Tab-separated table of C-alpha atoms and ligand atoms in Angstrom:
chain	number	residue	atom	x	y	z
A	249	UNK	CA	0.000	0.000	0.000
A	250	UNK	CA	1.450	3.270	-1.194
A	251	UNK	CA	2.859	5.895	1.999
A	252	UNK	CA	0.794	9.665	1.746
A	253	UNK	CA	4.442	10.888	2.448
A	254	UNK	CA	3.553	14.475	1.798
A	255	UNK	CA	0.969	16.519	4.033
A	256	UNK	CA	-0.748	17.935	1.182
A	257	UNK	CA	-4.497	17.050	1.741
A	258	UNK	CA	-6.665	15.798	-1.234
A	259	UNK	CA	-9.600	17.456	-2.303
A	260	UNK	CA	-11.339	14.373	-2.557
A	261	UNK	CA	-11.067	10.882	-0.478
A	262	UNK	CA	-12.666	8.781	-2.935
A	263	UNK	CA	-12.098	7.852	-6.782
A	264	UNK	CA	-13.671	7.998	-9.899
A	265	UNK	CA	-14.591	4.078	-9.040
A	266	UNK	CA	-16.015	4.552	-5.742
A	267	UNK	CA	-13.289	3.153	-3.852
A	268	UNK	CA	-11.188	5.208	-1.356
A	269	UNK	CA	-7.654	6.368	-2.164
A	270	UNK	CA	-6.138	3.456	-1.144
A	271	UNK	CA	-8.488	1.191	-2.938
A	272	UNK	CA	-10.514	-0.028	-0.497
A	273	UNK	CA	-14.412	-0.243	-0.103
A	274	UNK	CA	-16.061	1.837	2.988
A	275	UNK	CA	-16.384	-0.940	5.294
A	276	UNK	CA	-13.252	-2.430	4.330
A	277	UNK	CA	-9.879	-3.013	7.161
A	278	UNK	CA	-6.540	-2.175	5.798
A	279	UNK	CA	-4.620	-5.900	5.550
A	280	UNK	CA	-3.926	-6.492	8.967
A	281	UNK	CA	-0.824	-8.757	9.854
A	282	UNK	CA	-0.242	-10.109	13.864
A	283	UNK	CA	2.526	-12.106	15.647
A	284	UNK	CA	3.421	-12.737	19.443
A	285	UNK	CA	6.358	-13.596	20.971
A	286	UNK	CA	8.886	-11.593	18.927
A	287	UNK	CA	10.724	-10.221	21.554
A	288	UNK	CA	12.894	-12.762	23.279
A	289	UNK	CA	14.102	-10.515	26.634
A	290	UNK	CA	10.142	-9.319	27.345
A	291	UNK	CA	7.722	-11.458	29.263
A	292	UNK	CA	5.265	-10.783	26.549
A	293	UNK	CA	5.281	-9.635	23.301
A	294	UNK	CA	3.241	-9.177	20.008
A	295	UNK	CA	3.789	-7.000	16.335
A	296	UNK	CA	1.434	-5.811	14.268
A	297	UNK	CA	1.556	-4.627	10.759
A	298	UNK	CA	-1.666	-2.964	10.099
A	299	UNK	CA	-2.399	-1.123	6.603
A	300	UNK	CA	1.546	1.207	6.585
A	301	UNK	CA	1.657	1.136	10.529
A	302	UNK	CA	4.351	-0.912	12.476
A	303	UNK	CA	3.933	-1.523	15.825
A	304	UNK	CA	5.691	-3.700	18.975
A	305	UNK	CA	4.128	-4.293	22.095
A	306	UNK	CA	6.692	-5.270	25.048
A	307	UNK	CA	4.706	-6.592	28.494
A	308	UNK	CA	7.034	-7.097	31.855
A	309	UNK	CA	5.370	-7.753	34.766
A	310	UNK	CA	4.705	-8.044	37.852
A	311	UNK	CA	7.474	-6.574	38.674
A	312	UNK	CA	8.464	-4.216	41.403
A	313	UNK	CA	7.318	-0.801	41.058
A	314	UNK	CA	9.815	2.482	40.020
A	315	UNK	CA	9.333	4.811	41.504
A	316	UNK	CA	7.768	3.473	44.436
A	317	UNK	CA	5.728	6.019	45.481
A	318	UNK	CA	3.621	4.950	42.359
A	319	UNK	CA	2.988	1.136	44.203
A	320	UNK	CA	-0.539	0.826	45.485
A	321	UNK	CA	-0.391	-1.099	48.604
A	322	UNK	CA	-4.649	-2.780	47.559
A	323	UNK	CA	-3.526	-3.454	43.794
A	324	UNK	CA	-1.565	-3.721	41.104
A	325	UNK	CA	-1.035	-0.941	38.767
A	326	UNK	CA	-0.907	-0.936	34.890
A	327	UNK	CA	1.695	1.328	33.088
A	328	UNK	CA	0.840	1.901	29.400
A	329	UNK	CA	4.289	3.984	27.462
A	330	UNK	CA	2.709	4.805	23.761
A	331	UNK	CA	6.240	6.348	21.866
A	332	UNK	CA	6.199	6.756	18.272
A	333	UNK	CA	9.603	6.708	16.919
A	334	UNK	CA	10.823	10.217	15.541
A	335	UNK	CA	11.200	8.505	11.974
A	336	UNK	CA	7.518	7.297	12.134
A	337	UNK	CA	5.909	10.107	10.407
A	338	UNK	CA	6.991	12.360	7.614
A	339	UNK	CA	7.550	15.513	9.195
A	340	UNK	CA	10.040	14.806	12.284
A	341	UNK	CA	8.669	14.002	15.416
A	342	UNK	CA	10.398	15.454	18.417
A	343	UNK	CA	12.408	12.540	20.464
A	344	UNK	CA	11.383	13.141	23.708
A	345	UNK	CA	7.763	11.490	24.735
A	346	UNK	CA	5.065	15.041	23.499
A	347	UNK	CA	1.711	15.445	25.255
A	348	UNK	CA	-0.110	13.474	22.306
A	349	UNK	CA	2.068	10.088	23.812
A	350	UNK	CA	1.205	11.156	27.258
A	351	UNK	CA	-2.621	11.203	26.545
A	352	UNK	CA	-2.693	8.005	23.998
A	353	UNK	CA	-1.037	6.162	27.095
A	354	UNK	CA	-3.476	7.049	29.556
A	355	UNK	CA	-6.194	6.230	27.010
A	356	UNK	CA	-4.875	2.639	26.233
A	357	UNK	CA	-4.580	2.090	29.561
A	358	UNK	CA	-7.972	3.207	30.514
A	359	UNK	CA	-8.768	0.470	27.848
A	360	UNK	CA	-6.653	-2.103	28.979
A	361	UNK	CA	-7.565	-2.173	32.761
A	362	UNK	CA	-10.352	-3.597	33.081
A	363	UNK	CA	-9.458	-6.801	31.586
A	364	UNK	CA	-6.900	-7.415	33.969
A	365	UNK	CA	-7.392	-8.973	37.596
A	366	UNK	CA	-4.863	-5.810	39.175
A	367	UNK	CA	-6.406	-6.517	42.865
A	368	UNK	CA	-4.704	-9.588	42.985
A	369	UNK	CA	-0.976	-8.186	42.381
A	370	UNK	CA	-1.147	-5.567	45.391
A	371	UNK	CA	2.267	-3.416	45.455
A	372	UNK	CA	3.603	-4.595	41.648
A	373	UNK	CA	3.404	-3.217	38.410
A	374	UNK	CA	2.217	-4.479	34.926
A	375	UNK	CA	4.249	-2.340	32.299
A	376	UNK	CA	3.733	-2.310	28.008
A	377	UNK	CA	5.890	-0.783	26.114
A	378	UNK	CA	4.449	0.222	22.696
A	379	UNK	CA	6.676	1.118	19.991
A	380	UNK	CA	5.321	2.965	16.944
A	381	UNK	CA	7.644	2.283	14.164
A	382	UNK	CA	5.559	3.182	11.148
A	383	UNK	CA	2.540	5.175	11.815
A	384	UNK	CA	-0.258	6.272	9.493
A	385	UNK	CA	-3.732	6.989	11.374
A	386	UNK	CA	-5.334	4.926	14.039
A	387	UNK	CA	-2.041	4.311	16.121
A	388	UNK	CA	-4.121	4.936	19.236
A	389	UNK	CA	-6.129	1.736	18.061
A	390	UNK	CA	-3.275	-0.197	16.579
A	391	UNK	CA	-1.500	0.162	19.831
A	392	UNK	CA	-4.569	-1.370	22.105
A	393	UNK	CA	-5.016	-4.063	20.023
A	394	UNK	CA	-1.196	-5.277	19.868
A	395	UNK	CA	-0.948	-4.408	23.577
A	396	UNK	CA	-3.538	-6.429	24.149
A	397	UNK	CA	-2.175	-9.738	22.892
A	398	UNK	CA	1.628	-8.842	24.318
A	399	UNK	CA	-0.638	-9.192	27.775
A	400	UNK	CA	-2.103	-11.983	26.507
A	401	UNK	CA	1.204	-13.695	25.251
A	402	UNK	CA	2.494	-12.696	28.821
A	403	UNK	CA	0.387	-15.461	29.999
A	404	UNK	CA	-1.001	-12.893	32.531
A	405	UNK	CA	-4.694	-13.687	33.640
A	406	UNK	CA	-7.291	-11.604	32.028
A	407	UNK	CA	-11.356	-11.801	31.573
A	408	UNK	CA	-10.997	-11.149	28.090
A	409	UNK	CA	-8.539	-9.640	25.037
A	410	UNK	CA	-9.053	-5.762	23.904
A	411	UNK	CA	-9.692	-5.038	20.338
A	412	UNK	CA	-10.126	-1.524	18.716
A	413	UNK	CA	-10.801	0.022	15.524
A	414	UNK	CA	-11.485	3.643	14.172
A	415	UNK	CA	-14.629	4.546	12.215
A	416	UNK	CA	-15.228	7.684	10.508
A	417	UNK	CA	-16.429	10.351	8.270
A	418	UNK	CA	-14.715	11.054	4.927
A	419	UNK	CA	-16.747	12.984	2.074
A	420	UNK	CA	-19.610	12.870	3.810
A	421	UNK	CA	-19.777	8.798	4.026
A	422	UNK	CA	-19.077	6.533	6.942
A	423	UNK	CA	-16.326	4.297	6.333
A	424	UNK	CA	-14.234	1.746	8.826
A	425	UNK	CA	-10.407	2.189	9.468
A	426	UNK	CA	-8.981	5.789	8.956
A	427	UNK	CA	-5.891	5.889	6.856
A	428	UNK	CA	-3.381	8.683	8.232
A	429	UNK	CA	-4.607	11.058	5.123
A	430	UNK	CA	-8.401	10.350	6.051
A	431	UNK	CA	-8.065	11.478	9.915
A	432	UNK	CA	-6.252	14.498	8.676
A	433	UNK	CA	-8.614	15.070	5.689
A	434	UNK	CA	-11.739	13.755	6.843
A	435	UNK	CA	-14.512	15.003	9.069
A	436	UNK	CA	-14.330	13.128	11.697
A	437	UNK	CA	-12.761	10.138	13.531
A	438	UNK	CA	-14.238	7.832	16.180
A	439	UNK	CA	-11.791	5.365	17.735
A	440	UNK	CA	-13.744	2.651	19.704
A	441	UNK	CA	-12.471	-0.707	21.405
A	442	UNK	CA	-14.131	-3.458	22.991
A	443	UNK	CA	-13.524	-5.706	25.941
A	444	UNK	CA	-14.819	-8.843	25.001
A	445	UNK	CA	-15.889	-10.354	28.092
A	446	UNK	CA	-18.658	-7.836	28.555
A	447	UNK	CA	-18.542	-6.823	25.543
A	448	UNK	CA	-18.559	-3.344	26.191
A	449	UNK	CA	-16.855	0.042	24.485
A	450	UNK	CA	-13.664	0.737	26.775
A	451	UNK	CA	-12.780	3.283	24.340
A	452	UNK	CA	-15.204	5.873	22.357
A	453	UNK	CA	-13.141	9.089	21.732
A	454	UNK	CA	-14.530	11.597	18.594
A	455	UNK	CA	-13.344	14.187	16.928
A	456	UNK	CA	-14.772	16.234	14.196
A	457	UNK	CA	-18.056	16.880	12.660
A	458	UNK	CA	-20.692	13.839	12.616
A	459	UNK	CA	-24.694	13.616	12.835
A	460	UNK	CA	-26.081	11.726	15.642
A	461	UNK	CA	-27.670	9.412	13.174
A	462	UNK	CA	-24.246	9.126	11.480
A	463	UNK	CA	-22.457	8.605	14.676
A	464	UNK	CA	-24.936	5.765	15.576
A	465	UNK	CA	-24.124	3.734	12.222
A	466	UNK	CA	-20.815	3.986	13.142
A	467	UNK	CA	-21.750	2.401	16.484
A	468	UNK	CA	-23.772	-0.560	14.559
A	469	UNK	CA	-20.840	-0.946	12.309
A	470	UNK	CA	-18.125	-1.402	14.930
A	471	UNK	CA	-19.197	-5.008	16.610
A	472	UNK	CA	-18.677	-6.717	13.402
A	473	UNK	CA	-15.377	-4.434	12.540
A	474	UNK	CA	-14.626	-5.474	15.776
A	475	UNK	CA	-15.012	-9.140	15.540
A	476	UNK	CA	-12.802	-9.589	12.549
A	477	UNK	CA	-9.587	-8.165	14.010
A	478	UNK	CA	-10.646	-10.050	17.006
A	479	UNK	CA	-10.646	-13.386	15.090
A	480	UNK	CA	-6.942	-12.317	13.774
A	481	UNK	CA	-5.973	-11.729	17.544
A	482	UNK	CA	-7.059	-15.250	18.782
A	483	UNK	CA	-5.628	-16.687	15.061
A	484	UNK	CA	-1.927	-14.966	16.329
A	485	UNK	CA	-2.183	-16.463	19.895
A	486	UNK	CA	-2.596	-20.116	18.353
A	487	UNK	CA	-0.329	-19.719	15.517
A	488	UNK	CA	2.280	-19.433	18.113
A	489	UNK	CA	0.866	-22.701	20.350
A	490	UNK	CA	0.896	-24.665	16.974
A	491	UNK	CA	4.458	-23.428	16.666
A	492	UNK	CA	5.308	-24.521	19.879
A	493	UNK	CA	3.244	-28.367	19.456
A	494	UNK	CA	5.320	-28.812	15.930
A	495	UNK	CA	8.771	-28.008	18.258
A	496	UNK	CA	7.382	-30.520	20.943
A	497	UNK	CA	6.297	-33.127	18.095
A	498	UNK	CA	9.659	-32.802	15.930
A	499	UNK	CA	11.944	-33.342	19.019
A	500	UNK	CA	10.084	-36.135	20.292
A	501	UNK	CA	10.824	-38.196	17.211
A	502	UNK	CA	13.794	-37.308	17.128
A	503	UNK	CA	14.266	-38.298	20.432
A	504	UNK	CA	12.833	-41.781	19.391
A	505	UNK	CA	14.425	-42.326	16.448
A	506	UNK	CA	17.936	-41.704	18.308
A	507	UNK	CA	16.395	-44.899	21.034
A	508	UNK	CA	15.460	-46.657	18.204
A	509	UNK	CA	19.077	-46.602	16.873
B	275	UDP	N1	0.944	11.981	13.077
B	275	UDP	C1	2.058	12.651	12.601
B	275	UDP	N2	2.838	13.337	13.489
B	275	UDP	C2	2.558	13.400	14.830
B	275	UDP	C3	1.407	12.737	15.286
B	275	UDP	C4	0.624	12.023	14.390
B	275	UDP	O1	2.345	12.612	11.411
B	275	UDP	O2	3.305	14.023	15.592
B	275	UDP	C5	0.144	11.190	12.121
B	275	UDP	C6	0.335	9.692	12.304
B	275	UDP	O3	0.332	9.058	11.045
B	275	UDP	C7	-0.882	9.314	13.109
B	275	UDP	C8	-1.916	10.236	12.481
B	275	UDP	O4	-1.227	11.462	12.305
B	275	UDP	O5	-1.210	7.942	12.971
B	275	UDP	C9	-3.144	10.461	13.326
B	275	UDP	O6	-2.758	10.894	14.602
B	275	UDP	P1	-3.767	10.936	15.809
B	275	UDP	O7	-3.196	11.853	16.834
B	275	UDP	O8	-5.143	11.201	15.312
B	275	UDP	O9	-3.688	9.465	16.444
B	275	UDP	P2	-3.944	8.036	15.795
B	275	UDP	O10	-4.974	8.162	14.702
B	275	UDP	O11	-2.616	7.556	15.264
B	275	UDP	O12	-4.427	7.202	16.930
């Protein structure tokens, strides 16, 4: 999929054909790739390639808490640290973590809680690490949905994974997914996630210009937006189980071919 590497904003977010600017229908996710375990030194860890963004998720924990005056001596806490690299984005971003990481953290987090079981890790600390690499629009959601499964890779007890998504309004139509040029361009942007074993919004943050009626099709769109990246989520956590049965399975014949001998 071609990078919008200049901040020049189209006149129009749709073709001649009907199609957006990256070719894709309305309703339509960017291709959406997902992996855990990729980082061997973190407890927990998952990648996600989705549409031109890049994105790690690191999960340590629990693990004493620095500084200490953050511990809480009832619970656990949960530490969310949303950086996008200064080469993400086309016009440099400034090194140091801005107020825009500062908020998406405390967002994600806000999403993340409640799937976790934090009163029964009093005084430690659950931290992700989420590492923008490539970023073009709905990061925020990106980032929730690959933290998610680094917690879940973790092996750390939860009632349920986290997915999100962003809906929209581009050209006056509603449409699924925000390319980077469509938040910027568009009229508004709606990023919602779901905890799945309630199913209820964790997330639902807007910005822009949207109808009521238009911002409840948005909300009847997003369970089934929801529910495909969802399936991809649980199809990443057994990819890597299936992994690890071939492992088991190859070294036990090997193991009893070397008796047999
Ligand atoms: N962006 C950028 N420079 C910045 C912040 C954001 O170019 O300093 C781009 C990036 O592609 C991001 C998009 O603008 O994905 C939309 O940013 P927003 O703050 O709406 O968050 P997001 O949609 O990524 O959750």
């Amino acid at each position: 999929m071609p990078l919008i590497i200049k901040d020049e904003y189209p006149k129009k977010l749709f073709r001649e054909d009907g199609k957006r600017l990256d070719g894709r229908d309305k309703h339509e996710l960017r291709p959406i790739k997902m992996e855990v375990g990729v980082i061997k030194n973190a407890d927990g860890s998952a990648y996600l390639e989705w549409g031109n963004n890049k994105i790690f998720a690191a999960v340590y924990g629990p693990r004493d808490v620095h500084p200490h005056h953050l511990a809480k001596s009832d619970r656990g806490i949960l530490r969310i640290f949303y950086r996008m690299a200064t080469y993400s984005v086309f016009e440099r971003k400034r090194p140091a973590p801005g107020r825009r990481e500062k908020e998406i953290s405390m967002v994600i987090s806000d999403c993340l809680e409640p799937v976790l079981f934090l009163e029964l890790y009093p005084g430690t600390s659950f931290e992700v690490f989420i590492e923008v690499i490539d970023a073009d629009g709905g990061t925020r959601c990106a980032g929730t949905t690959v933290a998610a499964l680094a917690l879940a890779d973790a092996g750390i007890p939860m009632r349920s994974l986290v997915t999100s998504v962003a809906l929209g309004k581009i050209d006056g139509e509603i449409v699924v997914d925000l390319s980077g040029i469509e938040d910027k361009a568009g009229q508004a942007d709606l990023p919602c996630a779901i905890t799945w074993f309630n199913d209820q919004l964790s997330l639902l943050q807007f910005d822009g210009d949207m109808t009521l009626e238009e911002m409840n099709k948005c909300l009847d769109l997003a369970p089934d937006i929801l529910k495909r990246i969802y399936e991809m989520q649980l199809n990443a956590l057994k990819e890597k189980y299936l992994k690890i049965r071939e492992e088991v399975n190859k070294s036990e014949e090997i193991a009893t071919e070397g008796g047999e001998q």
